[in-house]
Coordinates of C-alpha atoms in Angstrom, one line a residue:
M1 CA 0.2 -0.1 0.0
S2 CA 1.0 3.2 -1.2
S3 CA 1.8 6.1 1.5
Q4 CA -0.8 8.0 0.4
K5 CA -3.7 5.5 0.8
W6 CA -2.7 4.7 4.0
R7 CA -2.9 8.0 4.9
L8 CA -6.7 8.0 2.8
G9 CA -7.5 4.7 4.9
L10 CA -5.8 6.3 8.6
T11 CA -7.7 9.6 7.9
A12 CA -11.2 7.7 7.1
I13 CA -11.1 5.5 10.0
M14 CA -10.3 8.6 12.2
I15 CA -13.6 10.9 10.4
V16 CA -15.3 7.5 11.8
L17 CA -14.3 7.4 15.3
A18 CA -15.3 10.9 15.6
L19 CA -18.4 10.8 14.3
I20 CA -19.2 8.4 16.5
A21 CA -17.8 10.4 19.6
F22 CA -18.9 13.4 18.8
W23 CA -22.5 12.2 18.0
D24 CA -24.0 12.6 21.6
T25 CA -22.2 16.0 21.8
F26 CA -23.8 17.3 18.2
R27 CA -27.5 16.1 19.8
L28 CA -26.8 17.5 23.0
W29 CA -26.3 20.7 21.9
T30 CA -28.3 21.0 18.4
M31 CA -31.8 20.1 21.3
S32 CA -33.8 22.9 22.5
N33 CA -34.8 23.3 25.7
E34 CA -38.2 22.2 25.5
E35 CA -36.6 18.8 23.9
K36 CA -34.6 18.2 26.5
A37 CA -37.8 18.9 28.8
A38 CA -39.8 16.3 27.3
M39 CA -36.6 13.5 27.3
Q40 CA -36.1 14.2 30.9
A41 CA -39.8 13.2 31.1
E42 CA -40.4 10.0 28.5
N43 CA -36.8 8.4 29.2
P44 CA -34.8 10.2 31.9
D45 CA -31.9 7.3 31.8
E46 CA -31.3 8.3 27.7
L47 CA -30.8 11.9 28.5
L48 CA -28.7 10.8 31.8
S49 CA -27.1 9.1 29.2
L50 CA -26.5 12.1 26.8
Q51 CA -25.1 14.3 28.8
Q52 CA -22.8 11.9 30.4
S53 CA -21.2 10.8 26.6
A54 CA -21.1 14.3 25.8
I55 CA -19.0 17.1 26.2
R56 CA -19.9 19.5 29.1
L57 CA -19.4 23.1 29.9
G58 CA -17.9 24.1 32.5
L59 CA -18.5 26.6 35.3
D60 CA -17.1 29.4 33.5
L61 CA -19.8 29.4 30.8
Q62 CA -22.9 27.3 32.1
G63 CA -22.8 27.7 35.0
G64 CA -22.7 25.4 38.1
I65 CA -23.1 24.9 42.0
H66 CA -20.1 26.4 44.4
V67 CA -20.8 24.4 48.1
V68 CA -18.7 24.9 51.1
L69 CA -18.8 22.3 53.7
R70 CA -17.2 22.5 57.3
V71 CA -16.3 19.2 58.6
K72 CA -18.0 19.0 62.1
T73 CA -14.6 17.3 63.8
E74 CA -16.4 18.0 67.3
E75 CA -18.9 15.4 66.8
V76 CA -17.0 12.3 66.5
D77 CA -14.2 10.8 68.7
E78 CA -10.9 12.8 69.3
A79 CA -9.5 9.4 67.3
A80 CA -11.5 10.3 64.4
R81 CA -10.7 14.0 63.8
D82 CA -7.1 13.8 62.3
G83 CA -7.5 13.6 58.3
A84 CA -11.1 13.9 58.5
A85 CA -11.9 16.7 56.6
D86 CA -9.6 15.0 53.5
R87 CA -10.6 11.3 54.3
A88 CA -13.9 13.4 53.9
I89 CA -13.1 15.3 50.2
Q90 CA -12.8 11.6 48.7
V91 CA -15.7 10.2 49.4
I92 CA -17.4 13.5 48.5
R93 CA -15.0 12.8 45.3
N94 CA -16.3 9.3 44.9
R95 CA -19.9 10.5 45.3
V96 CA -19.6 13.8 42.6
D97 CA -18.2 11.2 39.9
G98 CA -20.7 8.9 40.4
L99 CA -22.9 11.4 39.8
G100 CA -21.6 11.8 36.1
V101 CA -19.9 16.0 37.0
A102 CA -17.0 16.0 35.1
E103 CA -13.7 18.2 36.2
P104 CA -14.9 19.0 39.5
V105 CA -13.4 21.3 41.9
I106 CA -12.7 19.2 45.2
Q107 CA -10.7 21.0 47.3
K108 CA -9.8 21.7 51.4
Q109 CA -9.6 25.1 53.1
G110 CA -8.3 25.6 55.7
N111 CA -8.8 22.8 58.4
E112 CA -12.2 21.8 58.3
R113 CA -14.1 23.6 55.5
I114 CA -14.4 22.1 51.9
I115 CA -14.9 23.7 49.2
V116 CA -16.9 22.1 46.3
D117 CA -17.9 23.7 42.6
L118 CA -19.6 21.8 39.7
P119 CA -20.3 23.3 36.8
G120 CA -23.0 22.5 34.5
Y121 CA -25.3 21.1 37.5
T122 CA -28.4 22.8 38.7
D123 CA -29.9 21.0 40.9
P124 CA -28.2 22.7 44.3
E125 CA -31.0 20.7 46.7
R126 CA -29.9 17.4 45.3
A127 CA -26.2 18.0 45.6
V128 CA -26.5 19.0 48.7
E129 CA -28.4 15.9 49.6
L130 CA -26.1 13.5 47.6
I131 CA -22.5 15.4 49.2
G132 CA -24.2 15.5 52.6
Q133 CA -25.4 12.6 53.6
T134 CA -23.3 10.9 55.9
A135 CA -24.8 7.4 54.5
V136 CA -25.4 5.6 57.5
L137 CA -27.6 2.7 56.1
E138 CA -29.8 0.0 58.8
F139 CA -32.3 -2.5 58.3
K140 CA -35.0 -2.3 61.4
L141 CA -37.4 -3.8 62.1
L142 CA -40.7 -2.4 62.7
E143 CA -43.2 -2.2 66.1
T144 CA -46.4 -4.2 66.0
I145 CA -49.8 -2.7 65.8
D146 CA -51.6 -3.3 68.8
N147 CA -47.9 -1.3 71.0
A148 CA -47.4 1.6 68.5
N149 CA -51.8 1.5 69.0
L150 CA -50.5 1.8 72.6
I151 CA -48.1 4.9 72.1
L152 CA -50.0 6.7 69.9
A153 CA -52.3 6.8 72.8
R154 CA -49.9 8.2 75.4
I155 CA -48.5 10.6 72.7
D156 CA -52.8 11.8 71.9
S157 CA -53.2 12.1 75.5
V158 CA -50.3 14.0 76.1
V159 CA -50.7 16.2 73.2
A160 CA -54.1 17.3 73.9
A161 CA -53.1 18.4 77.1
Y162 CA -50.2 20.1 75.7
E163 CA -52.6 22.1 73.3
A164 CA -55.0 22.7 75.4
T165 CA -52.3 24.3 77.9
H166 CA -50.8 26.3 75.4
G167 CA -53.1 26.5 72.9
R168 CA -53.6 25.3 69.2
D169 CA -51.3 27.5 67.6
A170 CA -49.3 27.6 70.3
G171 CA -45.1 27.4 68.9
E172 CA -46.7 27.1 65.7
S173 CA -43.7 29.7 64.3
Q174 CA -41.5 27.5 66.4
A175 CA -38.9 26.4 64.1
A176 CA -39.1 22.9 62.8
P177 CA -36.3 21.0 61.6
E178 CA -37.0 20.9 57.6
E179 CA -35.9 17.0 57.6
S180 CA -37.2 13.9 59.8
T181 CA -34.7 13.1 62.6
P182 CA -34.6 10.0 65.3
I183 CA -36.6 11.1 67.6
E184 CA -35.0 10.7 71.1
T185 CA -37.5 8.8 73.5
A186 CA -35.7 8.0 76.5
A187 CA -38.4 8.3 78.6
P188 CA -37.2 6.9 82.8
D189 CA -40.4 5.5 84.1
S190 CA -40.8 7.2 87.2
T191 CA -40.8 10.7 85.0
R192 CA -43.5 9.0 82.8
K193 CA -45.7 8.6 85.5
D194 CA -45.1 12.3 86.8
I195 CA -46.1 13.6 83.1
L196 CA -49.2 11.0 83.3
A197 CA -50.4 11.1 86.9
E198 CA -50.1 15.2 85.9
L199 CA -53.2 14.4 82.7
M200 CA -54.7 11.9 84.3
G201 CA -54.7 12.4 88.6
D202 CA -52.2 10.8 90.8
S203 CA -54.5 8.0 92.0
A204 CA -54.7 6.9 88.5
A205 CA -50.9 7.3 87.4
D206 CA -50.3 5.5 91.0
T207 CA -51.7 2.2 90.0
M208 CA -50.9 2.1 86.1
D209 CA -48.1 0.3 84.8
F210 CA -47.2 1.3 81.5
G211 CA -45.7 -2.0 79.7
F212 CA -46.7 -2.8 76.4
D213 CA -49.6 -5.5 77.5
E214 CA -51.9 -3.1 79.6
S215 CA -54.1 -1.2 79.0
I216 CA -54.1 2.6 78.9
D217 CA -57.2 4.6 79.8
V218 CA -56.8 6.9 76.4
I219 CA -58.4 9.9 75.7
D220 CA -60.9 9.6 73.6
E221 CA -62.5 12.8 73.3
E222 CA -59.5 14.3 71.6
H223 CA -56.9 12.3 69.5
P224 CA -54.5 15.1 67.5
F225 CA -51.7 13.2 67.1
T226 CA -54.0 10.4 65.9
A227 CA -56.0 12.5 63.8
K228 CA -53.0 13.4 61.1
L229 CA -52.8 9.6 60.9
E230 CA -54.1 7.3 57.9
M231 CA -52.7 4.3 57.8
A232 CA -50.5 3.0 54.8
L233 CA -48.8 -0.7 55.4
Y234 CA -50.7 -3.6 55.5
N235 CA -49.4 -6.7 54.4
N236 CA -52.2 -8.8 51.9
N237 CA -50.7 -12.1 53.0
T238 CA -51.2 -11.9 56.3
G239 CA -54.3 -9.2 57.0
I240 CA -52.1 -7.7 59.4
N241 CA -52.0 -4.0 59.9
W242 CA -48.2 -2.4 60.6
P243 CA -47.2 0.9 61.8
G244 CA -46.9 2.8 58.4
Y245 CA -49.0 5.5 58.3
S246 CA -49.5 8.6 55.7
V247 CA -49.0 12.0 56.9
S248 CA -50.4 15.4 54.6
K249 CA -47.3 17.5 54.0
D250 CA -48.8 20.3 55.8
D251 CA -49.2 18.0 59.2
R252 CA -45.7 17.1 59.0
Q253 CA -44.2 20.3 60.7
R254 CA -47.0 20.0 63.6
L255 CA -46.5 16.3 64.4
E256 CA -42.0 16.8 64.3
R257 CA -43.5 19.6 66.7
W258 CA -45.2 17.4 68.8
L259 CA -42.9 14.6 68.7
N260 CA -40.2 16.7 69.6
L261 CA -41.9 18.3 72.5
P262 CA -39.8 16.7 75.6
E263 CA -43.2 15.8 77.3
V264 CA -44.4 13.9 74.4
Q265 CA -40.6 11.8 74.0
R266 CA -41.2 11.4 77.7
V267 CA -44.3 8.7 77.0
I268 CA -42.1 7.0 73.8
P269 CA -40.8 3.6 75.5
I270 CA -36.8 4.0 74.7
D271 CA -36.2 1.2 72.5
V272 CA -38.5 2.9 69.6
Q273 CA -38.7 5.6 67.3
F274 CA -40.5 7.4 64.8
G275 CA -39.2 7.9 61.2
F276 CA -40.5 9.3 58.2
S277 CA -40.2 8.3 54.6
T278 CA -37.2 10.0 52.8
R279 CA -40.0 11.7 50.3
S280 CA -43.6 12.7 49.8
E281 CA -45.9 10.9 47.4
I282 CA -48.6 11.9 45.6
R283 CA -51.9 10.0 46.8
N284 CA -55.4 10.7 46.2
Q285 CA -54.5 14.2 44.5
R286 CA -52.5 14.9 48.1
E287 CA -48.7 15.1 49.1
V288 CA -48.0 12.6 51.9
Y289 CA -45.3 11.7 53.7
E290 CA -44.8 7.8 55.2
L291 CA -44.1 8.1 59.4
Y292 CA -43.4 5.0 60.7
L293 CA -42.7 3.8 64.7
L294 CA -39.4 1.7 64.3
K295 CA -37.9 -0.5 66.8
R296 CA -34.5 1.3 67.7
K297 CA -32.8 -2.1 67.5
V298 CA -30.6 -2.0 64.6
E299 CA -30.8 -5.6 62.7
F300 CA -28.5 -5.2 59.9
V301 CA -25.9 -2.7 59.3
G302 CA -24.7 -1.5 55.4
R303 CA -21.1 -2.2 55.9
F304 CA -21.7 -5.7 54.8
L305 CA -22.7 -4.6 51.6
E306 CA -20.6 -5.6 48.3
D307 CA -21.8 -4.6 45.0
V308 CA -24.8 -1.6 44.2
R309 CA -27.0 -1.3 41.3
F310 CA -29.2 1.0 40.5
G311 CA -32.4 0.0 38.2
R312 CA -35.6 -0.8 37.5
D313 CA -38.6 -3.3 38.8
E314 CA -41.1 -4.9 37.2
Y315 CA -43.3 -2.5 37.2
N316 CA -40.8 0.2 36.1
K317 CA -40.3 1.9 39.4
P318 CA -36.6 2.8 40.4
K319 CA -34.4 0.4 42.5
V320 CA -31.2 -0.2 43.8
D321 CA -30.7 -3.7 44.0
F322 CA -27.7 -4.9 46.5
Q323 CA -24.9 -7.8 47.1
L324 CA -23.8 -8.9 50.1
S325 CA -20.4 -10.4 51.2
G326 CA -20.7 -13.1 52.9
D327 CA -20.1 -13.2 56.3
G328 CA -23.1 -10.1 55.6
A329 CA -25.2 -12.6 53.6
A330 CA -25.5 -15.4 56.5
R331 CA -26.3 -12.7 58.4
F332 CA -28.9 -11.2 56.8
A333 CA -30.6 -15.0 55.9
D334 CA -31.2 -15.2 59.5
L335 CA -32.7 -12.5 59.4
T336 CA -35.2 -12.3 56.7
G337 CA -35.3 -16.0 57.2
R338 CA -37.3 -15.0 61.2
N339 CA -39.4 -12.4 60.0
I340 CA -40.8 -13.6 56.8
N341 CA -44.7 -11.4 56.3
K342 CA -43.1 -8.6 58.5
P343 CA -41.6 -5.0 57.3
L344 CA -38.6 -4.3 57.4
A345 CA -37.6 -0.6 57.2
I346 CA -34.4 0.4 55.4
V347 CA -33.2 3.6 56.8
L348 CA -30.7 6.0 55.7
D349 CA -29.4 8.9 57.7
N350 CA -32.6 8.0 60.2
R351 CA -35.0 8.1 57.3
V352 CA -36.8 5.5 55.8
E353 CA -36.2 4.7 52.6
S354 CA -39.0 1.4 52.3
S355 CA -40.0 -0.7 54.3
P356 CA -41.1 -3.7 51.9
F357 CA -42.3 -6.9 53.4
I358 CA -40.3 -10.1 53.8
S359 CA -41.7 -12.7 52.0
S360 CA -38.9 -15.0 52.2
K361 CA -35.5 -15.5 53.2
I362 CA -33.0 -13.3 51.4
R363 CA -29.1 -14.8 51.5
R364 CA -26.9 -12.4 49.8
N365 CA -29.1 -10.4 46.9
G366 CA -31.1 -7.9 48.2
T367 CA -33.3 -4.6 46.7
I368 CA -34.3 -1.5 47.9
T369 CA -37.5 -0.4 47.1
M370 CA -37.8 3.5 46.4
G371 CA -41.0 4.6 47.1
S372 CA -43.7 5.3 43.6
S373 CA -42.7 8.7 43.7
A374 CA -39.0 7.5 43.3
T375 CA -36.9 9.2 40.7
I376 CA -34.1 7.5 38.5
E377 CA -32.3 9.9 40.3
D378 CA -32.8 9.0 43.6
A379 CA -32.0 5.7 42.8
V380 CA -29.0 7.2 41.4
N381 CA -28.1 8.7 43.7
L382 CA -28.3 6.1 46.5
E383 CA -26.3 4.1 44.9
I384 CA -24.2 6.8 45.0
V385 CA -24.2 7.4 48.0
L386 CA -24.5 3.1 49.3
K387 CA -20.9 2.6 46.3
A388 CA -18.8 5.8 47.7
G389 CA -19.1 5.2 51.4
S390 CA -19.9 7.1 55.0
L391 CA -18.6 10.5 55.1
P392 CA -16.2 10.0 58.2
A393 CA -17.7 13.3 60.4
P394 CA -21.1 15.0 59.3
V395 CA -20.6 18.4 57.5
E396 CA -22.8 21.5 57.4
I397 CA -23.5 23.6 54.5
I398 CA -21.9 27.1 55.5
E399 CA -22.1 28.5 51.7
K400 CA -24.2 27.3 48.7
N401 CA -23.9 29.7 45.8
V402 CA -25.6 28.9 42.3
V403 CA -24.2 30.5 39.3
G404 CA -26.3 32.8 37.7
A405 CA -28.0 31.4 34.1
T406 CA -27.0 34.8 32.5
L407 CA -23.5 34.9 33.5
G408 CA -23.3 31.4 31.8
A409 CA -25.2 32.5 29.1
D410 CA -22.8 35.6 28.5
S411 CA -20.1 34.1 28.8
I412 CA -20.9 31.2 26.4
R413 CA -22.3 33.7 23.8
K414 CA -19.1 35.6 23.7
G415 CA -16.7 32.7 24.0
F416 CA -18.8 31.4 21.2
Y417 CA -18.9 34.7 19.1
S418 CA -15.4 35.6 19.7
S419 CA -13.8 32.1 18.0
L420 CA -16.5 31.8 15.8
L421 CA -15.3 35.1 13.9
G422 CA -11.8 35.0 14.7
L423 CA -11.4 31.5 13.2
V424 CA -13.1 32.7 10.2
L425 CA -10.7 35.7 9.9
V426 CA -8.1 32.6 10.3
L427 CA -9.6 30.7 7.4
L428 CA -10.5 34.0 5.0
F429 CA -6.7 35.0 4.9
I430 CA -5.2 32.1 5.2
G431 CA -7.6 31.3 1.7
V432 CA -6.5 34.6 0.1
Y433 CA -3.1 34.9 1.2
Y434 CA -2.2 31.7 -0.5
R435 CA -4.9 30.6 -3.0
V436 CA -5.8 26.7 -3.4
S437 CA -2.8 25.8 -1.2
G438 CA -4.9 27.9 1.6
L439 CA -8.0 26.3 0.8
I440 CA -5.7 23.0 1.4
A441 CA -4.7 24.5 4.9
D442 CA -7.9 25.5 5.7
M443 CA -9.7 22.0 5.7
G444 CA -6.5 20.4 7.8
L445 CA -7.4 23.7 10.3
I446 CA -11.6 22.4 10.5
F447 CA -10.5 18.4 10.5
N448 CA -8.2 19.7 13.5
I449 CA -11.0 21.3 15.5
F450 CA -13.2 18.8 14.6
F451 CA -11.0 16.1 15.7
L452 CA -10.2 17.6 19.3
L453 CA -14.0 18.7 19.6
A454 CA -14.4 14.7 19.2
V455 CA -11.4 13.5 21.7
L456 CA -13.3 15.8 24.5
A457 CA -16.4 14.1 24.3
G458 CA -14.3 10.4 24.0
L459 CA -12.7 11.8 27.4
G460 CA -15.6 12.8 28.5
A461 CA -14.2 16.0 29.0
T462 CA -15.5 19.7 30.7
L463 CA -15.1 22.3 28.2
T464 CA -14.5 25.6 30.0
M465 CA -12.8 29.6 29.3
P466 CA -9.7 28.3 29.4
G467 CA -9.8 25.6 27.9
I468 CA -11.7 27.1 24.3
A469 CA -8.3 29.8 25.1
G470 CA -6.5 26.3 23.9
I471 CA -8.4 25.5 21.3
I472 CA -7.5 29.4 20.3
L473 CA -4.2 28.5 20.5
T474 CA -4.3 25.1 19.3
V475 CA -5.7 27.3 16.3
G476 CA -2.7 29.5 16.0
I477 CA 0.0 26.3 15.8
S478 CA -2.2 24.9 13.6
V479 CA -1.7 27.6 10.7
D480 CA 1.8 28.3 11.4
S481 CA 2.5 24.6 10.4
N482 CA 0.8 25.8 7.5
I483 CA 3.3 28.6 6.6
L484 CA 5.8 27.2 7.3
I485 CA 5.4 24.2 5.3
F486 CA 3.8 26.6 2.5
E487 CA 6.8 29.2 2.0
R488 CA 9.3 26.1 2.0
I489 CA 7.3 24.9 -0.4
R490 CA 7.8 28.6 -2.5
E491 CA 11.8 28.9 -2.1
E492 CA 11.7 25.2 -3.1
M493 CA 9.0 26.5 -6.5
R494 CA 11.1 30.0 -7.1
S495 CA 14.5 27.7 -7.0
G496 CA 13.4 26.2 -10.4
K497 CA 11.9 22.8 -9.0
T498 CA 9.2 20.6 -10.0
V499 CA 5.7 20.7 -7.9
R500 CA 6.3 17.3 -7.3
A501 CA 9.9 18.4 -6.1
S502 CA 8.9 21.5 -4.3
I503 CA 6.1 19.9 -2.1
D504 CA 8.0 16.8 -0.9
A505 CA 10.7 19.7 -0.3
G506 CA 8.8 21.7 1.6
Y507 CA 7.2 19.0 4.0
E508 CA 10.6 17.7 4.7
R509 CA 11.9 20.0 5.5
A510 CA 9.4 22.1 7.4
F511 CA 9.5 19.4 9.3
T512 CA 12.3 19.7 11.9
A513 CA 10.7 23.3 12.8
I514 CA 7.3 21.9 13.2
L515 CA 8.8 19.0 15.5
D516 CA 10.7 21.5 17.1
S517 CA 7.9 23.9 18.0
H518 CA 4.8 21.1 18.5
V519 CA 7.3 19.3 21.3
T520 CA 8.0 22.0 23.0
T521 CA 4.7 23.2 23.2
L522 CA 3.2 19.5 24.2
I523 CA 6.0 19.9 27.6
T524 CA 4.5 22.8 28.7
A525 CA 0.7 21.1 28.5
G526 CA 2.3 18.4 30.2
A527 CA 3.3 20.5 33.1
L528 CA 0.5 23.0 32.8
F529 CA -1.6 19.4 33.5
L530 CA 0.4 17.6 36.5
F531 CA 1.3 20.9 38.6
G532 CA -2.4 22.9 37.5
S533 CA -5.9 22.7 38.8
G534 CA -9.0 23.7 38.0
P535 CA -9.4 25.7 35.0
I536 CA -5.9 25.6 34.2
R537 CA -5.9 21.7 33.6
G538 CA -8.4 22.1 31.3
F539 CA -6.1 24.4 28.8
A540 CA -3.6 22.6 29.4
V541 CA -5.6 19.2 27.9
T542 CA -7.0 21.5 25.1
L543 CA -3.2 22.8 24.4
F544 CA -2.3 19.0 24.4
W545 CA -4.5 17.1 22.1
G546 CA -5.1 20.3 20.6
V547 CA -1.1 20.3 19.4
T548 CA -1.0 16.4 18.8
I549 CA -3.9 16.3 16.2
S550 CA -2.2 19.5 14.4
L551 CA 0.9 17.8 13.9
Y552 CA -1.6 14.8 12.4
T553 CA -3.6 17.2 10.3
A554 CA -0.6 19.9 9.4
Y555 CA 1.2 16.8 8.0
I556 CA -0.5 14.1 7.4
I557 CA -4.0 15.5 5.9
T558 CA -2.8 18.0 4.3
K559 CA 0.6 15.7 2.7
A560 CA -2.1 13.2 1.4
I561 CA -4.4 16.4 -0.5
F562 CA -1.1 17.8 -1.8
D563 CA 0.2 14.4 -3.1
I564 CA -2.9 14.6 -5.4
R565 CA -1.6 17.4 -7.0
K566 CA 1.8 16.2 -7.5
G567 CA 0.9 15.6 -10.9
Y568 CA -0.5 19.3 -11.8
K569 CA 2.7 21.2 -13.5
S570 CA 1.4 24.3 -11.3
L571 CA 0.7 24.8 -7.6
S572 CA -1.4 27.9 -6.4
I573 CA -0.1 29.0 -3.4

């Protein structure tokens, strides 16, 4: 095979590969916002895959999220404080990588602060939730319905008395926790007797046993707490209700406030706790949360997880499948085998992900159901958090900024038009000054940019303003290479050589100078990538690949086209 044929063949292969690599980027960049919204609604998996395989724009171009975290080392043992921020950075980086955010900036500031920049990410709530979760996964059993009814009756009586004393709206303005937190329910018997004695009279308190198997004469006239609950957990196989209740979103804060009252906590046994569901659902045109009454004992923990994958069940609902290690599988099999037909609450960071009924003994493989309102993003989040592991210490969000879309759109517009204008001017100049040969150089330049974008798409890179600067610099280097070759060819033609001899001599004599300039630029790009960070590395990536491709397009593609023109008696240059 002649040298010309292998050049053309290799170039054809590269064009096909580049088209494949750049196709998703082309699709995403040419989609309107309405088309993206429609795809998000109809097939979120496809949109997520498209976004992950396309070139993404950096924080300075399309906006994103800037978060500053503080690692709360004071809440962990002294032995665990050393290096807690560094370990937290690694966990957060694993979570962000799993989210598909390319080239995030995650760095430590001082001893306890961590800065997280997520370019192109537009959902601050999801980002904060993902980053801040401590990822403590626990499996807990639910209390029996009989005991739950007794506990709820006690709470009803205490809340009724409290509301009667303080007024129904008392404390309504007090800030309620935004998320469900475990209700600390330590309740010394003596204290509980004092409370009920106050409510029911001294004689009643003296004679009453507050164990679960004793009936309690609760107040029947008012049930302010249970009036907010609707039964929601029923086992069709056994016909037994379990303490899982639907709570209107509007009532959630009030219930949390009641549950956090010291008087209420004292009447809740120490070995049980309330837990709200992670997310709300729409039922009968109402937005509701689930409220579960759990046994406080942790039956199983997530540290035995060996593999985690998100997916969809037979009803197309998101789920997370997990696989347990050998020792964990044996323990889980024992737990599930002893509790068939009972619900098993899957609790993540004190919020109940779901509470499925155990239908059979589960050994190595299990599934976390996500509820009807969960999205595939919720399943992806759970998978990421479980895979990345727990943070070494809790973190708090002390700053959260969303870079406005206006700034991003403005930067994109200016960067796009300035780059396009510069490229057009360069193409026109080369075409006018070197005539037909200049048009050949223009083809090489266009191939250079196309191949560079395809490589960036293949690498899953993020394009930033410094990255665009790297592309513009690459254009200049590519043009410079062609000028060196053309001027050599002109010199050879002025010396009286034929077109064929002038082309060969021009490429041969210019090669050393072109190679030297490209190698020195590659060394510079390599140093920037190794020792730089954030946008500087983006500049180094585009410069490195742009210069590498420039060497190919200037010396292989244009040479193949010029070889076709060797048969001509004259050369337009």
